PDB file of C-alpha atoms in Angstrom:
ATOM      1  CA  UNK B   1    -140.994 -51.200  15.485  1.00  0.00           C
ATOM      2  CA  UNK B   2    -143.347 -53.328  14.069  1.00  0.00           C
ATOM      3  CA  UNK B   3    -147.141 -54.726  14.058  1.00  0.00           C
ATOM      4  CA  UNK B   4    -148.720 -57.467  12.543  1.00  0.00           C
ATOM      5  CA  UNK B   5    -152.523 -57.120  11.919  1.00  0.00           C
ATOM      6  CA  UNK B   6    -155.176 -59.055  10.129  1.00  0.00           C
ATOM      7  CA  UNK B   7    -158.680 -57.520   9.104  1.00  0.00           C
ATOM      8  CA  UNK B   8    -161.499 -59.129  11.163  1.00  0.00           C
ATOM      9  CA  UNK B   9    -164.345 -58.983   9.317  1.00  0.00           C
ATOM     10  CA  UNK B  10    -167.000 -59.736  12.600  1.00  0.00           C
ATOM     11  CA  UNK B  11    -167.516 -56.825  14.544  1.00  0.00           C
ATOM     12  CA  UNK B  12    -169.610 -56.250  17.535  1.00  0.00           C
ATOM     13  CA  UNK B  13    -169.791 -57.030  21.433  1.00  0.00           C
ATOM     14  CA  UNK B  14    -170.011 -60.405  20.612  1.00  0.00           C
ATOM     15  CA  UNK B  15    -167.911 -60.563  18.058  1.00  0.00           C
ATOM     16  CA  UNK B  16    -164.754 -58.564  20.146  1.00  0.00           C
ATOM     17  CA  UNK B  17    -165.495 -60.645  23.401  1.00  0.00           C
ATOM     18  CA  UNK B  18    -164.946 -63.832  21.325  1.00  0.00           C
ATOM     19  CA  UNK B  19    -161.680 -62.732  19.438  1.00  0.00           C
ATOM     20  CA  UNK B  20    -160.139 -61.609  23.134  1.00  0.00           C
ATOM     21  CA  UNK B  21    -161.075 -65.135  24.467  1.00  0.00           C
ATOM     22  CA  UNK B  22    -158.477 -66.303  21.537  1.00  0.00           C
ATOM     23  CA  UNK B  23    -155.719 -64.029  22.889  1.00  0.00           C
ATOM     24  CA  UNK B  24    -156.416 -61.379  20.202  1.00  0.00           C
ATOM     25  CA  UNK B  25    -157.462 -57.807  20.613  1.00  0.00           C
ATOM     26  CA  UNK B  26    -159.717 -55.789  17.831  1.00  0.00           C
ATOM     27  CA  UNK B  27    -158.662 -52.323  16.625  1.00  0.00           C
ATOM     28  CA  UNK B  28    -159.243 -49.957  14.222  1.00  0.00           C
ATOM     29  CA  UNK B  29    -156.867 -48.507  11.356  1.00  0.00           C
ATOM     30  CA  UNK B  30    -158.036 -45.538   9.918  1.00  0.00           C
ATOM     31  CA  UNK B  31    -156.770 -41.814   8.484  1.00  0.00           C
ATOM     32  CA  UNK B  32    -155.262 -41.848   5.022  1.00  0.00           C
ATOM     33  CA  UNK B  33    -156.645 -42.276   1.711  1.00  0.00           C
ATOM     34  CA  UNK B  34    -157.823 -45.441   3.060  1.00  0.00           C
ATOM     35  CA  UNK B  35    -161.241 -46.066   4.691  1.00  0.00           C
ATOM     36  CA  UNK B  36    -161.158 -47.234   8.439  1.00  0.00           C
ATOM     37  CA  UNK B  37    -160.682 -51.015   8.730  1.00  0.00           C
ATOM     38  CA  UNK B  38    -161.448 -52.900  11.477  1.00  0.00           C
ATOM     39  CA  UNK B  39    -157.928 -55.179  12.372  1.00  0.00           C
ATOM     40  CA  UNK B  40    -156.995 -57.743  14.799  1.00  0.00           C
ATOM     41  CA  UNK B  41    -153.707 -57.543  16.632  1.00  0.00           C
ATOM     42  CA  UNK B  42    -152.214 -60.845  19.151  1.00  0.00           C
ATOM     43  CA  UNK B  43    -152.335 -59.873  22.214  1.00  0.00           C
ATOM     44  CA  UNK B  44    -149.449 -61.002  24.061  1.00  0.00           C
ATOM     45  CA  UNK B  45    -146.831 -58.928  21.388  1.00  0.00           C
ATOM     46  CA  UNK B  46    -149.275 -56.064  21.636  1.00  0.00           C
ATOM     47  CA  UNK B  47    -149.321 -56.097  25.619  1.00  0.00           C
ATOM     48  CA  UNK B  48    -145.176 -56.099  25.435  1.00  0.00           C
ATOM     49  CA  UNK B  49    -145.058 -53.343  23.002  1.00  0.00           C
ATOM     50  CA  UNK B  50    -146.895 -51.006  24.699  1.00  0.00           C
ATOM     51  CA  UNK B  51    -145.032 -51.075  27.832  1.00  0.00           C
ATOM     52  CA  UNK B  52    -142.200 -49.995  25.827  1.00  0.00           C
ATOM     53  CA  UNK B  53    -141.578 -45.796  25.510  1.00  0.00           C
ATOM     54  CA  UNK B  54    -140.492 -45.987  21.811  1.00  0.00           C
ATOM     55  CA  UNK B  55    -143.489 -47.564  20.764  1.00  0.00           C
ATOM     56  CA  UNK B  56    -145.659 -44.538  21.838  1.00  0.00           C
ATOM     57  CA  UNK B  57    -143.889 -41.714  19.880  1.00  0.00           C
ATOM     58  CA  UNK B  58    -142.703 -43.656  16.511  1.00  0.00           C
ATOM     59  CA  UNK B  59    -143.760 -44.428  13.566  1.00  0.00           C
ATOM     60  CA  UNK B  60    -144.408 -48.171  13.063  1.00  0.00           C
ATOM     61  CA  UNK B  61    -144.549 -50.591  10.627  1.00  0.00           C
ATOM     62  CA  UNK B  62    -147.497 -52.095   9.936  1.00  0.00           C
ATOM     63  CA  UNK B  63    -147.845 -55.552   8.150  1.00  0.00           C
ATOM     64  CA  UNK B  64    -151.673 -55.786   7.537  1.00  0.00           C
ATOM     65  CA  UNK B  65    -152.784 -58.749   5.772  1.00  0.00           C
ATOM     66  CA  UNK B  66    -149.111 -59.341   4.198  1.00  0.00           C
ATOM     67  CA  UNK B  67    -149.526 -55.792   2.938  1.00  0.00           C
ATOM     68  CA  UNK B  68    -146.725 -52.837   4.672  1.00  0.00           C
ATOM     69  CA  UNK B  69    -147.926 -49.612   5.643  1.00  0.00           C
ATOM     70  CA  UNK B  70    -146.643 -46.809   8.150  1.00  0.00           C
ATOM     71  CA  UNK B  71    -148.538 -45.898  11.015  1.00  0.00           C
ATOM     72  CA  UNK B  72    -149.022 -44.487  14.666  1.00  0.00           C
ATOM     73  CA  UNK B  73    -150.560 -45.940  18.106  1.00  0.00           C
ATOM     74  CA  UNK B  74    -153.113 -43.383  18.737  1.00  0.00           C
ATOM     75  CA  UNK B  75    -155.246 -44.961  21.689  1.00  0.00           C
ATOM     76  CA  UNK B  76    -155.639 -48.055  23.543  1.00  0.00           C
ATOM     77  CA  UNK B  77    -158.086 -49.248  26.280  1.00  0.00           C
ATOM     78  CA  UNK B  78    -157.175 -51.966  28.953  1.00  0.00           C
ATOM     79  CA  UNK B  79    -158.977 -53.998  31.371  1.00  0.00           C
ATOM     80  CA  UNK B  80    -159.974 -51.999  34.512  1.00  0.00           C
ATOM     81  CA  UNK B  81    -157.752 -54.539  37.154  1.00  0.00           C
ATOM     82  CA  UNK B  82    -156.428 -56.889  35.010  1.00  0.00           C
ATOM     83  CA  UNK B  83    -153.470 -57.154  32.526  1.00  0.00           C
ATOM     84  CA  UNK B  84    -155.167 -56.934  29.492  1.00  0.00           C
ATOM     85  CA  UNK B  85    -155.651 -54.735  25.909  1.00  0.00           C
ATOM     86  CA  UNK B  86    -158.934 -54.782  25.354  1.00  0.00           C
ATOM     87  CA  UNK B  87    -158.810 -52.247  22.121  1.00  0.00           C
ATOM     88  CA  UNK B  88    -156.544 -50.071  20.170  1.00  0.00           C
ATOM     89  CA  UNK B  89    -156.408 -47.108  17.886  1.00  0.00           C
ATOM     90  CA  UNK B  90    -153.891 -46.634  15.140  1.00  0.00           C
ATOM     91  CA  UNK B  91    -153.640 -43.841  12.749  1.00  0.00           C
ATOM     92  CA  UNK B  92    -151.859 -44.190   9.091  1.00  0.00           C
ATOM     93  CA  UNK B  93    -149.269 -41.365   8.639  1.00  0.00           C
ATOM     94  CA  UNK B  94    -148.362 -40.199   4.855  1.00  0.00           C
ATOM     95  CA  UNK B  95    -144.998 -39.417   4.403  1.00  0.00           C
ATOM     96  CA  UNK B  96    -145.681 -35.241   3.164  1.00  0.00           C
ATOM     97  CA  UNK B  97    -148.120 -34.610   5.835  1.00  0.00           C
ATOM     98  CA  UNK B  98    -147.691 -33.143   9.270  1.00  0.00           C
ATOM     99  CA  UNK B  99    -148.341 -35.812  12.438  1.00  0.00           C
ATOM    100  CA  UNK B 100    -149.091 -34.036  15.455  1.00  0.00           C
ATOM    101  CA  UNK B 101    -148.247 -35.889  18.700  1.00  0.00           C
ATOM    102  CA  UNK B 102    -147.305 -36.132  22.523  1.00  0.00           C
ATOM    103  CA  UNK B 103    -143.395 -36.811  23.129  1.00  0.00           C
ATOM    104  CA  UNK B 104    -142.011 -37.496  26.556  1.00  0.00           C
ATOM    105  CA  UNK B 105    -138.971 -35.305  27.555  1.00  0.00           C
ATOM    106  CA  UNK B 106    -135.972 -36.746  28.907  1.00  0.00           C
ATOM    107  CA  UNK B 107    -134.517 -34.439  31.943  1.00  0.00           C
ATOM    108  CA  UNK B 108    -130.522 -34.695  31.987  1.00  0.00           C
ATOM    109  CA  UNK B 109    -127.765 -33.095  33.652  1.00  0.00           C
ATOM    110  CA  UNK B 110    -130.198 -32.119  36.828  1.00  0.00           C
ATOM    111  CA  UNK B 111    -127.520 -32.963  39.342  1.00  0.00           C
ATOM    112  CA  UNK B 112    -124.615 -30.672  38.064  1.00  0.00           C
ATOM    113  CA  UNK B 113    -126.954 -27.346  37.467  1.00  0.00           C
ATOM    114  CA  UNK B 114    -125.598 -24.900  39.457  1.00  0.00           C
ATOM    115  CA  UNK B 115    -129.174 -24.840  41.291  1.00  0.00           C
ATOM    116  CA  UNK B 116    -128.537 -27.854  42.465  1.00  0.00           C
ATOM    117  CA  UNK B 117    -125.001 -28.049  43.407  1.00  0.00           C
ATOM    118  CA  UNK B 118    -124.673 -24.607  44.934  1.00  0.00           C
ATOM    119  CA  UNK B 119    -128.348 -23.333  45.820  1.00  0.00           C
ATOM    120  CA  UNK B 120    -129.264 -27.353  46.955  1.00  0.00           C
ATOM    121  CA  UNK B 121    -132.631 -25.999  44.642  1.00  0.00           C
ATOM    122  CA  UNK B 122    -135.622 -28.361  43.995  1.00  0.00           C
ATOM    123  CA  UNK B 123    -135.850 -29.031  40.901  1.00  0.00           C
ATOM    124  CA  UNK B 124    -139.767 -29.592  39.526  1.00  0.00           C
ATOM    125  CA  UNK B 125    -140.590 -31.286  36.343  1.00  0.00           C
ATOM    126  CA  UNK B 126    -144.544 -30.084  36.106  1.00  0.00           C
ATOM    127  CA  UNK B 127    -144.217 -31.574  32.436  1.00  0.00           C
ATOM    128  CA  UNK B 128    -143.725 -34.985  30.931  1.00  0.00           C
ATOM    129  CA  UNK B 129    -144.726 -34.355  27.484  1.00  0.00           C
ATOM    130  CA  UNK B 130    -144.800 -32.315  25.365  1.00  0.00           C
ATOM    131  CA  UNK B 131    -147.126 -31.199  21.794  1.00  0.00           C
ATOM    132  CA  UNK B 132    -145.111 -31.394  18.926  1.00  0.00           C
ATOM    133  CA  UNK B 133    -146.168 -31.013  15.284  1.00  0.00           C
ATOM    134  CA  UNK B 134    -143.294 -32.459  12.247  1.00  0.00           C
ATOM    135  CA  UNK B 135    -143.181 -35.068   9.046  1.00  0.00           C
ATOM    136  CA  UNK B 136    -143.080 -38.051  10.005  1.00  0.00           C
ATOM    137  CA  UNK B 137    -139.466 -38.910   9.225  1.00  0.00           C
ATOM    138  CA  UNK B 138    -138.615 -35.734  11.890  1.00  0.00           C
ATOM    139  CA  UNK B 139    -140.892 -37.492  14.495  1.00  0.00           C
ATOM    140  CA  UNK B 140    -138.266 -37.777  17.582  1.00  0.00           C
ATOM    141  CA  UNK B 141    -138.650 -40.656  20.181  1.00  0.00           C
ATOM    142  CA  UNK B 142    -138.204 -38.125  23.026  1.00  0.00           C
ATOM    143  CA  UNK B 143    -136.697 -34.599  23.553  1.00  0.00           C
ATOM    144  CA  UNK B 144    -134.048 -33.993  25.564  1.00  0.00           C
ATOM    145  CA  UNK B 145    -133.780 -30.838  28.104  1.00  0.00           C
ATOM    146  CA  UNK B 146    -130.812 -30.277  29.351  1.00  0.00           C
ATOM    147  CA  UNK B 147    -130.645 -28.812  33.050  1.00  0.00           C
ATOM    148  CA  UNK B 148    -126.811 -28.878  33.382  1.00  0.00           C
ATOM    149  CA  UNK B 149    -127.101 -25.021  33.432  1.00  0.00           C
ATOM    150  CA  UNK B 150    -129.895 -24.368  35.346  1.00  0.00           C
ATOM    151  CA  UNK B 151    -129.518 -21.628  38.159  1.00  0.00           C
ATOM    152  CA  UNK B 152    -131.440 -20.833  40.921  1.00  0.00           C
ATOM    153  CA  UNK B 153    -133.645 -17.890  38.659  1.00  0.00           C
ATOM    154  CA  UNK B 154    -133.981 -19.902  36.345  1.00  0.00           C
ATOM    155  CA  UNK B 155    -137.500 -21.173  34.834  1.00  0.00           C
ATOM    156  CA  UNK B 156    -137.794 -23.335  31.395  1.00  0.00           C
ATOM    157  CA  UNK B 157    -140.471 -22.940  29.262  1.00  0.00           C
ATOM    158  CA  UNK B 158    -141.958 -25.058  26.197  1.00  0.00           C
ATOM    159  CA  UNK B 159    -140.578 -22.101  23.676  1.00  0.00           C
ATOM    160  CA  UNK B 160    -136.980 -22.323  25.820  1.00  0.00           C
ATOM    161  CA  UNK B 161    -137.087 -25.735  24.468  1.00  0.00           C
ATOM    162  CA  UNK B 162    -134.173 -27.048  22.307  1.00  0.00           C
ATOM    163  CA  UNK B 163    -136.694 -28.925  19.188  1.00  0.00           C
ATOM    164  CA  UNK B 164    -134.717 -31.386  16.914  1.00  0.00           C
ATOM    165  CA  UNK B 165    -134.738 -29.922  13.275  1.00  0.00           C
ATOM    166  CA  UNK B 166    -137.802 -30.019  10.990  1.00  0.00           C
ATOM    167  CA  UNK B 167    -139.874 -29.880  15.001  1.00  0.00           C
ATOM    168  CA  UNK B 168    -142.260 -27.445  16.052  1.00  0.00           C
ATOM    169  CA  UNK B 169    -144.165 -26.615  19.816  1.00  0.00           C
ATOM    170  CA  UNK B 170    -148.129 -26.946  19.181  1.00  0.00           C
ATOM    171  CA  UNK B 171    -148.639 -23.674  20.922  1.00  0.00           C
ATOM    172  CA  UNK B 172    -151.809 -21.516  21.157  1.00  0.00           C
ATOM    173  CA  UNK B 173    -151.213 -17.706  20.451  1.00  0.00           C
ATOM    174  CA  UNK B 174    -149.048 -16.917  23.082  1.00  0.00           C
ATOM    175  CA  UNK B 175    -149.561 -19.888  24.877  1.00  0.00           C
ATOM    176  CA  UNK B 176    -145.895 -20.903  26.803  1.00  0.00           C
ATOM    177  CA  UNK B 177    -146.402 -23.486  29.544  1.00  0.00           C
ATOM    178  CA  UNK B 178    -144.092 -24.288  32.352  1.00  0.00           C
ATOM    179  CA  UNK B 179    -141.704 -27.091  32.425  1.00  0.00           C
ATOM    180  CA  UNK B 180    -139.556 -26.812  34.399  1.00  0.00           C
ATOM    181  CA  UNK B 181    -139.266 -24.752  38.067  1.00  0.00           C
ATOM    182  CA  UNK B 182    -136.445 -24.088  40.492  1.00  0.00           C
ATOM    183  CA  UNK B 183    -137.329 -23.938  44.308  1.00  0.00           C
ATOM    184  CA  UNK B 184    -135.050 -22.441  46.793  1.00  0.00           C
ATOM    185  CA  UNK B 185    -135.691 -24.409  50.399  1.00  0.00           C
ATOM    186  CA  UNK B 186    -134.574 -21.865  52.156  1.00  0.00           C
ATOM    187  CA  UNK B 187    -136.910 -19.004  50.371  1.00  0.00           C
ATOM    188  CA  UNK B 188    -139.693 -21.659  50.469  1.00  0.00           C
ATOM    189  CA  UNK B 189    -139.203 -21.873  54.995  1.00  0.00           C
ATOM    190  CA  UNK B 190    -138.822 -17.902  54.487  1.00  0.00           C
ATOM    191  CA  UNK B 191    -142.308 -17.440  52.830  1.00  0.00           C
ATOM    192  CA  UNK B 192    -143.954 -19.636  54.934  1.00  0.00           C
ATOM    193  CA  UNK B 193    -142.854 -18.059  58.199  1.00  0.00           C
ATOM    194  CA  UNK B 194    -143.545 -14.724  56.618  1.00  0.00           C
ATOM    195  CA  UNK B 195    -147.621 -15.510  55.475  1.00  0.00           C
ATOM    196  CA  UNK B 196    -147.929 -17.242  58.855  1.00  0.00           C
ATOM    197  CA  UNK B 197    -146.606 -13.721  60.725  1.00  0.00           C
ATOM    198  CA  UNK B 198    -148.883 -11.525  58.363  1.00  0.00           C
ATOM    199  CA  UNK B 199    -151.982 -14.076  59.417  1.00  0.00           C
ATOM    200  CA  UNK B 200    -154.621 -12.591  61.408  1.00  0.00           C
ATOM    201  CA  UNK B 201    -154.909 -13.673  64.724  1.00  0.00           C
ATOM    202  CA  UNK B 202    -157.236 -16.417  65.484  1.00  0.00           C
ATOM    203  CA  UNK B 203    -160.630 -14.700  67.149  1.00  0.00           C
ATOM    204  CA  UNK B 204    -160.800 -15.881  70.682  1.00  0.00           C
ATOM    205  CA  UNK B 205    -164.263 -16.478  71.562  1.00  0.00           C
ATOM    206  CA  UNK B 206    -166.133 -13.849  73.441  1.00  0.00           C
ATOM    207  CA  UNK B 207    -166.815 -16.218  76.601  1.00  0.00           C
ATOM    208  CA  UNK B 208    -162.738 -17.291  76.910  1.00  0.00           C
ATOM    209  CA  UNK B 209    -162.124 -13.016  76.885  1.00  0.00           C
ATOM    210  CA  UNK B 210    -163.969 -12.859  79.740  1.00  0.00           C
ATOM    211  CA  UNK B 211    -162.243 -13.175  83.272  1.00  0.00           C
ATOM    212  CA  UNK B 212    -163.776 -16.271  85.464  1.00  0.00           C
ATOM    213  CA  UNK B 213    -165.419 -14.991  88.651  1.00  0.00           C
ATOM    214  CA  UNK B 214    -164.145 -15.038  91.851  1.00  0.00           C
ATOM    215  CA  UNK B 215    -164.843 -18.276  93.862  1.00  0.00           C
ATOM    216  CA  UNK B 216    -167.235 -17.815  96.372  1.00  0.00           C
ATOM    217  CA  UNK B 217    -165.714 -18.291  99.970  1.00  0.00           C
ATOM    218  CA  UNK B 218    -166.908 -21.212 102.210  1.00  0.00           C
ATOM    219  CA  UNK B 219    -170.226 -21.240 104.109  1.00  0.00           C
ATOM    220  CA  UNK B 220    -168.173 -21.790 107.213  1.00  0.00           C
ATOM    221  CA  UNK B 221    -165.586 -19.031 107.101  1.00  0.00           C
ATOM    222  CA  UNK B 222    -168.701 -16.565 106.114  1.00  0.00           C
ATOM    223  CA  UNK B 223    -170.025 -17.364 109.533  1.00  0.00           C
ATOM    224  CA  UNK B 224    -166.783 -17.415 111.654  1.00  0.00           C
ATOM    225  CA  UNK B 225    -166.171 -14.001 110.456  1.00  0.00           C
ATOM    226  CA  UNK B 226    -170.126 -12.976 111.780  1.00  0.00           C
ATOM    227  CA  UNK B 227    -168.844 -14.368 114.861  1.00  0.00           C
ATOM    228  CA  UNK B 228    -165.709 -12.263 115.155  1.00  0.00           C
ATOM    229  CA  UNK B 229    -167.477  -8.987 114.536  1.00  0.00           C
ATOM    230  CA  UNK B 230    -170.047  -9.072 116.618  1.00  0.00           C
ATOM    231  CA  UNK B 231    -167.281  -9.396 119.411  1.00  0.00           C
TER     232      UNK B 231
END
């Protein structure tokens, strides 16, 4: 995919407020052997770009000033309620070193797992992304997880990940996050019933323990019953 830039040469509050009154929005280039330059991008392209999956997790071409040059979207800001860029970030990317980035995952296959088709499982994606580290001709769009074989023990984690070649996990020690989980409905009713059987019960106050007294009989019948045994 490509950009088209221009280097703005005013910077500032001022300065930014007046380029996005001309449709533009100002940015910043930077990384490389280069020093960071402060660019200019149209807005409307820009706007449609970014609502586009690819263009978060490639590498782009850049046309700055006439001038090609690869590069990655690293950031962007946009108006708090309306639709509009109000800054971006991009990154240059040489072709021998490492980029380290987010990639989406693309779930497929979900409905013919065996979890699904004979356990009726839930399935849970607690992941959309994922940290990858490669070259930049390795960088993939997306990665694909497969979850035609799930079961219902199964769990996927980042290192049960197929990775395209030349693609590593950025992973911490022994660091292996979840992905993705299987949830039997049945277990899940089980479990509930069970911790709700194991609960204490609720403390009944001390004044509802208590029997209520005895309601006091009627003036009158005290008195007809005087009568009756004084005869």
């Amino acid at each position: 995919m490509k950009v088209v830039a221009n280097t703005r040469n005013a910077q500032g509050t001022s300065a930014s407020r007046r380029l996005r009154h001309s449709n533009k929005v100002p940015g910043i280039l930077y990384g490389g052997s280069g020093a960071p330059t402060a660019i200019e991008v149209e807005h409307n392209p820009l706007f449609h770009s970014l609502r586009k999956e690819k263009f978060h997790a490639s590498i782009l071409d850049m046309e700055l000033d006439g001038k090609s040059e690869q590069v990655l979207l690293r950031d962007f800001q946009m108006h708090p309620y309306r639709p509009l860029v109000m800054h971006v970030d991009f990154q240059r990317v040489s072709a021998d070193k490492p980029v380290h980035m987010r990639v989406p995952l693309h779930f497929v296959g979900q409905e013919n797992s065996p979890a699904v088709k004979l356990s009726a499982a839930l399935i849970g994606h607690v992941q959309q992304e994922v940290d990858i580290a490669c070259l930049p001709k390795d960088l993939p769009e997306f990665i694909e997880v497969d979850l035609s074989g799930l079961t219902a023990q199964d769990t996927i984690k980042v290192r049960d990940l197929k990775m395209p070649a030349g693609v590593k996990p950025v992973l911490k020690g022994k660091e292996n996050p979840v992905v993705v989980t299987v949830t039997i409905q049945g277990a899940a009713v089980e479990e509930e019933v069970v911790a709700v059987a194991a609960a204490p019960a609720a403390e009944v106050p001390a004044t509802a323990q208590k029997a209520p007294p005895a309601a006091a009989a009627p003036a009158a019948e005290k008195k007809g019953g005087d009568k009756d045994k004084k005869k």
